[in-house]
Each structure stands twice: as C-alpha cells, then as structure tokens.
Coordinates of C-alpha atoms and ligand atoms in Angstrom, one line a residue:
M1 CA -1.8 -20.0 23.9
F2 CA 1.4 -19.3 22.3
G3 CA 3.5 -22.4 20.4
I4 CA 2.8 -25.4 18.4
N5 CA -0.5 -26.3 17.1
Q6 CA 0.4 -30.1 16.9
Q7 CA -3.0 -30.5 14.8
E8 CA -2.0 -28.4 12.0
K9 CA 0.3 -30.0 9.5
T10 CA 4.2 -28.5 8.9
I11 CA 3.7 -26.1 6.2
I12 CA 6.6 -25.5 3.6
A13 CA 7.0 -22.7 1.1
Q14 CA 9.5 -21.0 -1.0
A15 CA 9.8 -17.3 0.7
T16 CA 12.4 -15.5 -2.0
P17 CA 10.2 -14.6 -5.4
K18 CA 10.7 -17.1 -8.1
G19 CA 13.1 -15.7 -10.8
S20 CA 17.0 -15.4 -11.1
G21 CA 19.0 -14.6 -8.6
A22 CA 21.9 -16.0 -6.9
I23 CA 20.1 -18.1 -3.7
A24 CA 16.4 -18.8 -2.3
L25 CA 14.8 -18.9 1.1
I26 CA 12.6 -21.8 2.0
R27 CA 10.6 -21.5 4.9
I28 CA 8.8 -24.4 6.9
S29 CA 6.8 -24.0 10.0
G30 CA 5.2 -26.4 12.3
F31 CA 5.3 -28.8 14.7
T32 CA 7.6 -31.4 12.9
A33 CA 9.4 -28.8 11.0
I34 CA 13.2 -29.5 12.6
E35 CA 12.3 -33.5 12.6
I36 CA 11.6 -32.6 8.8
A37 CA 14.7 -31.0 8.1
D38 CA 16.9 -33.6 10.4
Q39 CA 15.4 -35.9 7.9
I40 CA 16.3 -34.3 4.5
S41 CA 19.7 -32.3 5.7
K42 CA 22.8 -33.0 7.6
I43 CA 25.2 -30.9 9.5
K44 CA 28.5 -31.7 11.0
N45 CA 28.4 -34.0 14.0
K46 CA 24.7 -33.1 15.2
K47 CA 20.9 -33.1 14.6
L48 CA 19.2 -30.0 14.2
S49 CA 16.8 -31.0 17.1
E50 CA 20.1 -30.6 19.2
V51 CA 21.3 -27.4 18.0
P52 CA 20.4 -24.1 20.3
T53 CA 17.7 -21.8 19.1
R54 CA 18.3 -18.8 16.7
T55 CA 21.6 -20.5 15.4
I56 CA 22.7 -20.8 12.0
H57 CA 24.4 -24.4 10.4
Y58 CA 26.2 -25.2 7.5
G59 CA 24.9 -28.3 5.6
H60 CA 23.8 -30.4 2.8
I61 CA 20.6 -31.6 1.8
F62 CA 20.4 -35.2 0.8
D63 CA 17.9 -37.4 -1.3
D64 CA 19.1 -41.0 -0.1
N65 CA 22.9 -40.6 -0.5
E66 CA 22.6 -38.3 -3.2
I67 CA 23.6 -34.4 -2.5
I68 CA 20.9 -32.0 -3.3
D69 CA 22.6 -28.7 -2.6
Q70 CA 24.9 -27.3 0.0
V71 CA 22.8 -24.8 2.1
M72 CA 22.7 -22.9 5.5
L73 CA 19.9 -23.8 7.7
I74 CA 18.6 -21.1 10.5
V75 CA 17.0 -23.2 13.2
M76 CA 14.5 -20.9 15.4
K77 CA 12.3 -23.0 18.3
A78 CA 8.6 -22.1 19.2
P79 CA 7.4 -20.0 20.8
N80 CA 9.4 -17.1 19.8
T81 CA 9.4 -17.0 16.2
F82 CA 7.6 -15.4 13.5
T83 CA 4.8 -17.7 13.3
G84 CA 4.9 -18.6 17.1
E85 CA 5.8 -22.6 15.7
D86 CA 9.3 -24.1 14.9
V87 CA 10.6 -23.0 11.8
I88 CA 13.6 -23.8 10.0
E89 CA 14.7 -21.8 7.2
I90 CA 16.8 -23.0 4.3
T91 CA 19.0 -20.9 2.1
C92 CA 19.5 -22.8 -1.0
H93 CA 21.0 -22.1 -4.4
N94 CA 18.4 -20.2 -6.7
N95 CA 17.7 -23.2 -9.1
P96 CA 14.0 -24.1 -9.5
F97 CA 15.0 -28.1 -9.7
I98 CA 16.9 -27.6 -6.4
I99 CA 14.3 -25.7 -4.7
D100 CA 11.5 -28.0 -5.9
K101 CA 13.6 -31.0 -5.1
I102 CA 14.4 -29.8 -1.3
I103 CA 10.2 -28.9 -0.9
E104 CA 9.2 -32.3 -2.5
L105 CA 11.8 -34.0 0.2
A106 CA 10.1 -32.6 2.7
I107 CA 7.0 -33.2 1.6
S108 CA 7.6 -36.5 1.7
K109 CA 8.8 -36.2 5.1
G110 CA 5.3 -35.1 6.2
A111 CA 5.4 -31.3 5.4
R112 CA 2.5 -30.2 3.1
I113 CA 2.7 -26.8 0.9
A114 CA 1.6 -23.6 2.3
Q115 CA -1.3 -21.7 1.1
Q116 CA -1.0 -17.9 0.6
G117 CA -0.5 -15.8 3.9
E118 CA -0.5 -19.1 5.6
F119 CA 2.6 -17.9 7.5
T120 CA 1.2 -14.8 8.9
K121 CA -2.0 -16.7 9.4
R122 CA -0.5 -18.7 11.9
A123 CA 1.6 -16.1 13.7
F124 CA -1.8 -14.3 14.0
L125 CA -3.7 -17.4 15.1
N126 CA -0.6 -18.1 17.8
G127 CA -1.0 -14.4 19.2
K128 CA 2.2 -13.3 17.7
I129 CA 0.7 -10.5 15.5
D130 CA -2.6 -8.9 15.4
L131 CA -4.9 -8.4 12.3
L132 CA -3.9 -4.9 11.6
Q133 CA 0.1 -5.9 11.9
A134 CA -0.4 -9.0 9.7
E135 CA -1.9 -6.6 7.1
S136 CA 0.5 -4.2 7.7
I137 CA 3.3 -7.1 6.2
N138 CA 1.4 -7.7 3.3
D139 CA 1.1 -3.6 2.6
L140 CA 5.0 -3.5 3.3
I141 CA 6.2 -6.3 1.0
H142 CA 3.8 -4.2 -2.2
S143 CA 5.0 -0.4 -0.9
N144 CA 5.9 1.1 -4.0
T145 CA 7.4 4.6 -2.4
Q146 CA 9.7 5.0 0.7
I147 CA 7.0 6.9 2.6
A148 CA 4.8 4.1 2.1
L149 CA 7.5 1.7 3.1
K150 CA 8.0 3.7 6.7
K151 CA 4.2 4.1 7.4
N152 CA 3.5 0.1 6.6
L153 CA 6.9 -0.2 8.8
S154 CA 5.5 1.4 11.9
Q155 CA 2.3 0.1 11.0
L156 CA 3.9 -3.6 11.6
E157 CA 5.0 -1.8 14.8
G158 CA 2.0 -1.7 16.3
S159 CA 1.0 2.2 15.6
F160 CA -2.5 1.4 14.3
S161 CA -3.3 -1.3 16.8
N162 CA -2.2 1.7 19.5
W163 CA -4.7 4.3 18.0
I164 CA -7.3 1.4 17.7
L165 CA -7.0 0.6 21.4
K166 CA -7.3 4.1 22.4
I167 CA -10.6 4.4 20.4
E168 CA -11.5 0.8 22.5
E169 CA -10.7 2.5 25.5
K170 CA -13.0 5.6 25.1
L171 CA -15.5 3.1 24.0
L172 CA -15.2 0.9 27.2
K173 CA -15.2 4.8 29.1
S174 CA -18.2 5.5 27.7
L175 CA -20.1 1.7 28.1
V176 CA -18.7 2.4 32.1
L177 CA -20.6 6.0 32.6
C178 CA -23.6 4.5 30.8
E179 CA -23.7 1.3 33.0
A180 CA -23.1 3.3 36.1
S181 CA -26.3 5.4 34.9
F182 CA -28.1 2.4 36.0
E183 CA -26.6 2.1 39.5
F184 CA -27.2 5.9 40.3
L185 CA -30.5 6.5 38.9
D186 CA -31.7 9.2 41.3
D187 CA -28.3 11.1 41.0
E188 CA -28.4 13.8 38.9
I189 CA -25.1 13.3 38.0
E190 CA -24.5 14.3 34.4
F191 CA -23.5 10.8 32.5
G192 CA -24.9 12.1 29.3
S193 CA -22.8 14.8 28.4
Q194 CA -19.3 12.7 29.7
I195 CA -20.4 10.1 27.1
I196 CA -21.3 12.5 24.3
D197 CA -17.7 14.2 24.9
E198 CA -16.4 10.7 24.7
I199 CA -18.1 10.1 21.2
N200 CA -17.6 13.4 19.8
S201 CA -13.6 13.4 20.1
L202 CA -13.9 9.5 18.9
T203 CA -15.7 10.7 15.9
S204 CA -12.9 13.7 15.4
E205 CA -10.1 11.2 15.4
I206 CA -11.6 8.9 13.0
K207 CA -12.6 11.8 10.8
K208 CA -8.8 12.6 10.8
I209 CA -7.2 9.2 9.8
K210 CA -10.2 8.4 7.4
Q211 CA -8.5 11.0 5.1
T212 CA -5.3 9.1 4.6
F213 CA -7.2 6.5 3.0
N214 CA -7.3 8.2 -0.2
N215 CA -3.8 9.4 0.2
K216 CA -3.0 5.6 0.9
Q217 CA -3.5 4.6 -3.0
Q218 CA -1.5 7.4 -3.8
I219 CA 1.6 6.6 -1.9
K220 CA 1.4 3.5 -2.3
D221 CA 0.9 3.0 -6.5
G222 CA 3.7 5.8 -7.0
I223 CA 2.5 9.3 -7.8
R224 CA 0.5 9.7 -11.0
I225 CA 2.0 12.3 -13.3
A226 CA 0.4 13.0 -16.6
L227 CA 1.9 15.1 -19.6
I228 CA -1.0 17.3 -21.0
G229 CA -0.4 19.5 -24.1
S230 CA -1.3 20.4 -27.6
V231 CA -0.1 17.9 -30.5
N232 CA 3.3 17.7 -31.7
A233 CA 4.5 20.2 -27.9
G234 CA 6.9 17.1 -27.4
K235 CA 5.2 15.3 -24.6
S236 CA 6.3 12.4 -26.1
S237 CA 9.9 13.3 -26.3
L238 CA 9.8 14.2 -22.6
F239 CA 8.3 11.1 -21.2
N240 CA 10.6 9.4 -23.0
L241 CA 13.4 11.5 -21.3
L242 CA 12.3 11.1 -17.6
L243 CA 11.3 7.9 -18.2
G244 CA 15.2 7.4 -19.6
K245 CA 14.0 5.1 -22.1
N246 CA 12.1 5.4 -25.8
R247 CA 8.9 4.2 -24.5
S248 CA 6.8 6.3 -26.8
I249 CA 6.9 6.9 -30.4
V250 CA 7.8 10.6 -31.3
S251 CA 7.3 11.9 -34.6
N252 CA 6.6 15.5 -36.3
L253 CA 3.5 14.6 -37.2
A254 CA 0.5 16.2 -35.0
G255 CA -1.5 13.5 -33.5
T256 CA 1.5 11.1 -33.2
T257 CA 0.2 9.5 -29.6
R258 CA -3.3 8.4 -29.8
D259 CA -4.0 6.4 -26.7
S260 CA -2.3 7.1 -23.2
V261 CA 0.9 5.2 -22.3
E262 CA 1.8 4.8 -18.7
A263 CA 5.3 3.4 -17.4
G264 CA 6.4 3.9 -14.0
V265 CA 9.7 4.6 -12.6
Y266 CA 11.8 5.1 -9.3
N267 CA 12.9 8.7 -8.9
N268 CA 14.0 10.4 -5.7
D269 CA 12.9 7.7 -3.3
F270 CA 9.5 7.9 -4.8
Y271 CA 7.9 5.8 -7.6
M272 CA 5.9 8.0 -10.0
T273 CA 3.6 6.6 -12.8
L274 CA 4.0 9.0 -15.9
I275 CA 1.4 9.0 -18.3
D276 CA 1.9 10.1 -21.7
T277 CA -1.6 11.3 -23.5
A278 CA -2.9 12.4 -26.8
G279 CA -2.4 15.6 -27.9
L280 CA -5.3 18.0 -27.3
R281 CA -6.9 19.5 -30.5
Q282 CA -10.2 19.3 -32.3
T283 CA -10.1 16.7 -34.7
D284 CA -13.0 14.4 -36.6
D285 CA -10.9 11.3 -36.1
I286 CA -12.7 9.0 -33.8
I287 CA -9.7 7.5 -32.5
E288 CA -8.1 10.3 -31.7
I289 CA -11.1 11.9 -30.0
E290 CA -11.6 8.9 -27.9
G291 CA -7.7 9.4 -27.4
I292 CA -8.4 13.3 -26.2
K293 CA -10.7 12.3 -24.0
R294 CA -8.9 10.1 -22.2
S295 CA -6.3 13.0 -21.9
H296 CA -8.7 14.4 -19.9
E297 CA -9.4 11.6 -17.8
E298 CA -5.7 11.3 -17.0
A299 CA -5.7 15.1 -16.0
Q300 CA -8.3 14.5 -13.9
K301 CA -6.9 11.5 -12.6
A302 CA -3.2 12.7 -12.0
D303 CA -1.7 13.9 -8.9
I304 CA 0.5 16.5 -10.9
I305 CA 0.1 17.7 -14.3
L306 CA 2.7 18.4 -16.7
L307 CA 1.5 21.3 -18.9
V308 CA 3.4 21.4 -22.3
F309 CA 3.2 24.2 -24.3
D310 CA 5.1 24.1 -27.5
G311 CA 7.8 27.2 -27.7
S312 CA 8.2 27.3 -31.3
R313 CA 4.7 28.8 -32.5
N314 CA 2.0 30.2 -30.9
L315 CA -1.0 29.1 -29.7
T316 CA -4.4 28.8 -32.1
E317 CA -7.4 30.4 -30.4
K318 CA -8.8 27.2 -29.9
E319 CA -5.7 25.9 -28.0
K320 CA -6.0 28.9 -25.7
E321 CA -9.1 28.0 -24.6
I322 CA -8.3 24.5 -24.1
Y323 CA -5.4 25.6 -21.9
N324 CA -7.1 28.1 -20.2
N325 CA -9.7 25.2 -19.5
I326 CA -7.0 22.9 -17.9
I327 CA -5.4 25.9 -15.8
E328 CA -8.8 26.8 -14.4
K329 CA -9.7 23.2 -13.3
Y330 CA -6.5 22.1 -12.1
S331 CA -4.1 25.0 -11.1
S332 CA -2.9 23.4 -7.9
K333 CA -1.6 19.9 -9.7
I334 CA 0.0 21.7 -12.5
I335 CA 3.5 22.4 -13.8
S336 CA 3.9 24.7 -16.9
I337 CA 6.4 23.7 -19.3
L338 CA 7.8 25.7 -22.7
N339 CA 9.3 23.0 -24.7
K340 CA 11.8 23.2 -27.7
V341 CA 13.2 26.7 -26.6
D342 CA 16.2 25.5 -28.8
L343 CA 14.2 26.8 -31.4
K344 CA 13.3 30.3 -32.4
K345 CA 11.0 31.5 -29.8
E346 CA 7.6 32.6 -31.3
F347 CA 5.5 31.8 -28.1
G348 CA 3.9 35.1 -27.1
H349 CA 1.8 34.3 -24.5
Q350 CA 2.3 34.9 -20.8
V351 CA 1.1 31.7 -19.1
S352 CA 3.1 31.4 -15.7
E353 CA 5.8 33.2 -14.2
N354 CA 6.8 30.1 -12.8
I355 CA 7.1 28.6 -16.6
I356 CA 10.5 26.1 -16.8
E357 CA 11.8 26.7 -20.5
I358 CA 13.1 23.4 -21.5
S359 CA 14.5 21.7 -24.6
T360 CA 14.2 17.9 -24.5
K361 CA 15.9 18.1 -27.8
N362 CA 19.4 19.4 -26.0
N363 CA 18.4 18.1 -22.5
L364 CA 18.0 21.8 -21.5
N365 CA 16.9 22.4 -17.9
I366 CA 15.5 18.6 -17.4
H367 CA 17.2 19.1 -13.7
L368 CA 15.3 21.7 -13.1
L369 CA 11.8 20.2 -13.8
N370 CA 12.8 17.6 -11.9
E371 CA 13.8 19.7 -9.1
K372 CA 9.9 21.1 -9.5
I373 CA 8.4 17.7 -9.5
K374 CA 10.1 16.7 -6.4
E375 CA 9.1 19.9 -4.7
K376 CA 5.3 18.7 -5.3
V377 CA 5.5 15.4 -4.4
N378 CA 7.2 16.4 -1.3
N379 CA 4.3 18.6 -0.3
L380 CA 1.8 16.1 -1.1
L381 CA 3.1 13.4 0.6
E382 CA 3.7 16.2 3.7
K383 CA 0.2 16.2 4.1
L384 CA 0.1 13.1 4.9
D385 CA 0.8 13.2 8.5
S386 CA -0.7 10.1 10.0
P387 CA 1.5 7.4 11.3
F388 CA -0.5 4.9 9.5
L389 CA -2.2 4.0 6.4
L390 CA -5.7 2.2 5.8
N391 CA -6.4 -0.4 3.5
Q392 CA -9.9 -1.0 1.9
R393 CA -11.3 -3.6 4.8
Q394 CA -10.1 -1.2 7.5
F395 CA -11.4 1.9 6.1
N396 CA -14.7 0.2 5.5
L397 CA -15.0 -1.4 9.4
L398 CA -14.0 2.6 9.8
L399 CA -17.3 3.6 8.2
D400 CA -19.2 1.0 9.9
L401 CA -17.8 2.6 13.6
E402 CA -18.5 5.9 12.3
N403 CA -22.0 5.0 11.6
K404 CA -22.7 3.0 15.1
L405 CA -21.5 6.4 16.6
S406 CA -23.9 8.0 14.8
D407 CA -26.6 6.3 16.1
I408 CA -25.1 6.3 19.7
K409 CA -25.1 10.3 19.2
K410 CA -29.1 10.1 18.2
L411 CA -29.7 8.0 21.2
L412 CA -27.6 10.8 23.4
S413 CA -29.7 13.9 22.0
Q414 CA -32.8 12.6 23.3
Q415 CA -34.3 14.3 26.0
S416 CA -34.0 11.2 28.6
I417 CA -31.5 8.9 27.6
E418 CA -32.2 5.3 27.5
Y419 CA -29.3 4.1 28.9
E420 CA -30.0 0.3 28.7
L421 CA -30.5 0.7 24.9
L422 CA -27.3 2.9 24.9
S423 CA -24.9 0.4 26.1
I424 CA -26.4 -2.1 23.9
H425 CA -25.2 0.1 21.1
I426 CA -22.0 1.2 22.5
N427 CA -21.4 -2.5 22.4
E428 CA -21.8 -2.9 19.0
A429 CA -19.4 -0.4 18.6
I430 CA -16.8 -2.1 20.7
Q431 CA -17.3 -5.3 18.6
S432 CA -16.7 -3.8 15.3
I433 CA -13.5 -2.2 16.8
C434 CA -13.0 -6.0 17.6
E435 CA -13.3 -6.7 14.0
L436 CA -10.2 -4.4 13.1
T437 CA -8.1 -6.1 15.1
G438 CA -9.2 -9.7 14.7
K439 CA -10.1 -10.2 18.5
N440 CA -13.2 -12.2 17.1
I441 CA -12.8 -12.1 13.6
S442 CA -15.1 -14.4 11.6
E443 CA -13.4 -17.6 9.7
K444 CA -14.6 -15.7 6.1
T445 CA -13.0 -12.3 6.8
M446 CA -9.5 -14.0 8.0
D447 CA -9.3 -15.9 4.5
A448 CA -10.4 -13.3 2.3
I449 CA -7.3 -11.2 4.6
F450 CA -4.7 -14.2 4.3
K451 CA -5.8 -14.7 0.6
E452 CA -3.8 -11.4 -0.6
F453 CA -0.3 -12.8 0.7
C454 CA 2.0 -14.3 -1.5
V455 CA 2.7 -18.1 -0.5
G456 CA 5.5 -18.1 1.8
K457 CA 4.9 -15.1 3.5
Ligands
GTP1 N1 13.5 21.2 -32.0 C1 12.9 20.5 -31.2 N2 12.1 19.8 -31.2 C2 11.4 18.9 -30.4 C3 11.8 19.1 -28.8 N3 11.0 18.3 -28.5 C4 10.3 17.5 -29.0 N4 10.7 17.8 -30.6 C5 10.0 17.5 -32.0 O1 8.6 17.8 -31.7 C6 8.1 17.0 -32.8 C7 6.6 16.3 -31.6 O2 7.2 15.3 -30.9 P1 6.8 14.8 -30.1 O3 7.2 14.3 -28.7 O4 6.1 13.5 -30.4 O5 5.3 15.6 -29.5 P2 4.1 15.1 -28.8 O6 3.4 16.1 -28.0 O7 4.0 13.8 -27.9 O8 3.0 14.9 -29.9 P3 1.4 14.3 -29.9 O9 2.3 12.6 -29.5 O10 1.0 14.2 -31.7 O11 0.3 15.0 -29.2 C8 9.2 15.6 -32.9 O12 9.6 15.7 -34.6 C9 10.4 16.1 -32.0 O13 11.4 15.6 -32.4 C10 12.5 20.1 -28.6 O14 12.8 20.4 -27.6 N5 13.2 20.8 -29.5
MG2 MG1 3.2 11.7 -28.2

C-alpha cells in the first residue's frame, strides 16, 4: 500500500511562508517529481535520478539556457519520505519572481499546484501517518505556546493514536466477551459484568480526556489577561507597559478607553493576549455603557484578571460595590494591583494582603507583577496533565462515542442482556473510533480536515 501512486499527478508548492526572508523552500512530490526536477535543474556531472536518496545537491534552475537561481536540491525517494512518494525539495532565494518561475517551470513539465494540505493528505493516504497525526501537524504549525507545541509534537509522535488504540482494544475485548456469550449460552459465566467493567473504565478515560478540550483553546490561542478597574486607574498605561508599545490611548480624562483593545505578546515562553478595557463607572453615555458591558464580558472570558486600583484616591461607594462584585465572582483568577504609588497614597481600603503596589509612571515593581503573572499562568498550565490536545472534530467524535457507550450501558443494565443487540452497538462504537484515526473515514470528512492546512504542508 505504501509508495507511489502513479495515477496521481505530481504536486508542487512553496512550503515556507510568503514574505521576506533569505531563502524559500519549494516542495515537489509524486511519481514524476525527480524527473521534473531533472528537467528544470542541473547539478554537477549527474542527474538527480542517479543520486542516492536523502542527499543534498548544489545546482541551478534553468529556463532553457537561462539561469533562474542557484539552489540546493534535496532528493528523497519513495517510500521513506513524508508523503510516501518521491519528494524533491528545492531551497532557492526568497524572491517571488524566482519562486513563481520555478513553480511555473515545474508545471510546464507536468506538475500541478498542490491543494491546501495535499502533501499531508498524501502522507495519510499512503499510510505514513494516521489522521490524528495529520491533524497534529496542522496544530503544531499554528501553536502559540511552548506547551501547545510540545503537546502537538507528542501527538504527532502518536500519543493520542496510542490512547485510541487502547480504547479500541477495550471495545474489542467487550465484543469478544459478547460473542463468547453466544457460544456459552447455558453456562452461567458472568459476561455482562466483565463487559460493564470494561465500558465503565472506558467512560472514565474519555471523561478525563474531554476535559483537555477547553484547555486546548486556551493554550493554543494564548492566555487571556484582562485589565479591569475604575476609570483613570492606569489600565491603559499598564497595558502599554506590559505590551512594550503604546497601543492604547492614555489620558487623564476619565473614560478614555471606550472599547476593549486586544493585543498579543510573547512573554516567558508563553503567548498571552492582553485586553485593555473601558473603566468601570456609572455613566449615561451610551457608548461608554456598551464599553463597560464589554469590560464585564472580558472579565468573564479572561483566564487572568489584572484588577487595577488607583492608589492616588479612595474608591467611591459605587466603585466599592463594583470591585467587590468582581472579586466575589472571579477571586481565583484575580491579581490585585495598586497603581500610582509614586503619588501621595490616599487609598485606604484593605483589598488583599497580596496586592502588588506598582507605578506605571516610574516602572516600579513591574517585574514583581510579571512574576506573579507567570506563576498564575504556570498554575493554569499545570492542570493540563494530558499528553495531547483535542481539536473540535476529535472532541465531537468522543462525544459521539460517549453516547454510544451510554446506549451500551443501558443494554447492560437490563435484566436479561440481549447479547446480539449489544454486539451491534459495540461494533458501532468501534466504527466511531475508526473515524477518529481515519481508518475508514469518509471522503467528505477527509477533505474538510485537510482544507484547514496551508498549501505546501
Ligand atoms: N502619577 C502616576 N500617574 C499615572 C500612573 N499610571 C497612570 N497614570 C496617569 O493616570 C491617567 C489615566 O491613565 P490611563 O492609563 O489612561 O487610565 P485608564 O485606567 O486606562 O483610564 P480609562 O481608560 O479612562 O478607564 C493618565 O494621565 C496617566 O498618565 C502612575 O503610575 N503614576
Ligand atoms: Mg484606558
């Protein structure tokens, strides 16, 4: 089953992102990949078809007799390649005219432009990777945090596939027990209770893994950190400081920030999304009211809230109520901050022992705040002890599997178990496992999965 499919056309695409940079990589895969590369390039004394697999060659790309570029050519012969087909990778100078020309030349020799995710799709079709691994390649490319990266890498190496195999084994064991019951009708062997044990252990395994789904978005998209507090507390000043640029407008007018402002930044190995919000106060201004509504929504969505107090003045009664409300609702994700401590301290409230006193004006104690953020993020990430992360499709299929298992449990709870019916249901559950790994996946699902990929992957 491995190897080159001679029916399929050879495909080509730029694998590196478009944009500035010194070099670019073009990937060609298919039955005629080496032949095409030989027609558009020259290396010293030899043809690419004659060189050993997994070798790199210095050469030139030619359009008739005109040199297009100096390149490095990597030759990888089937079946031990990513796609399972013959693969040529051309490293050329990163100039769009050169890249387009090389692709155009290859097309004139019989290649066609790859569709999105087609290289990975071929790897899957040629049995080089299973579907879970294919998806983790996509997730790996789009990972925004170190942890997500590690987990997607481990998924690529098959940790999810192995977990699924174990689940499949348990189901197969249940099926065998079920079918054994047909043979031993008269014996009073307790097949039912053994199957129940297997199914129960399955459901608790699935439950554990499902919990990782919500965490996945979080660590993939970055930790959301919202700055919340009264007007003029210095939220936008702190936002800009943490971001390292003047993204939000700062002014001494109360109510400067009216909409939520979002910006991403890498810090301490993780990617975080900072959200500056409109100051919380009572107002008649309809735009500000909408802004404040959004502030509350951001507080709710955030993984961490930086609750900013203005150290230069006392809270009004209304503000006390607003702050208390937020603390009551979200205490576990709040870091309390007393800003403007460079000014005369007029703030007389006891908020929390751990309140961090800072001044964005003098850059005072910002490092302490950063440490505190890091500590909170690490606490969040530590909870994610699963070795892999689910995506939406995998999550939906697990839900489906869970439903099927609950049907099976219903059958098992009956006074006299109908083993034939049970066996049909267990078989269905096994089918849904196969959907996860892609063993008998429908064409439509497959296209939907690979469409998410970039061209060149
Ligand atoms: N002295 C002093 N002034 C500060 C400090 N931080 C912010 N300010 C000033 O306080 C005022 C309000 O700052 P902003 O960052 O706009 O406050 P905000 O919380 O975003 O206000 P709104 O957007 O209106 O809700 C500005 O004049 C800042 O220069 C600080 O640490 N010390
Ligand atoms: Mg502001």
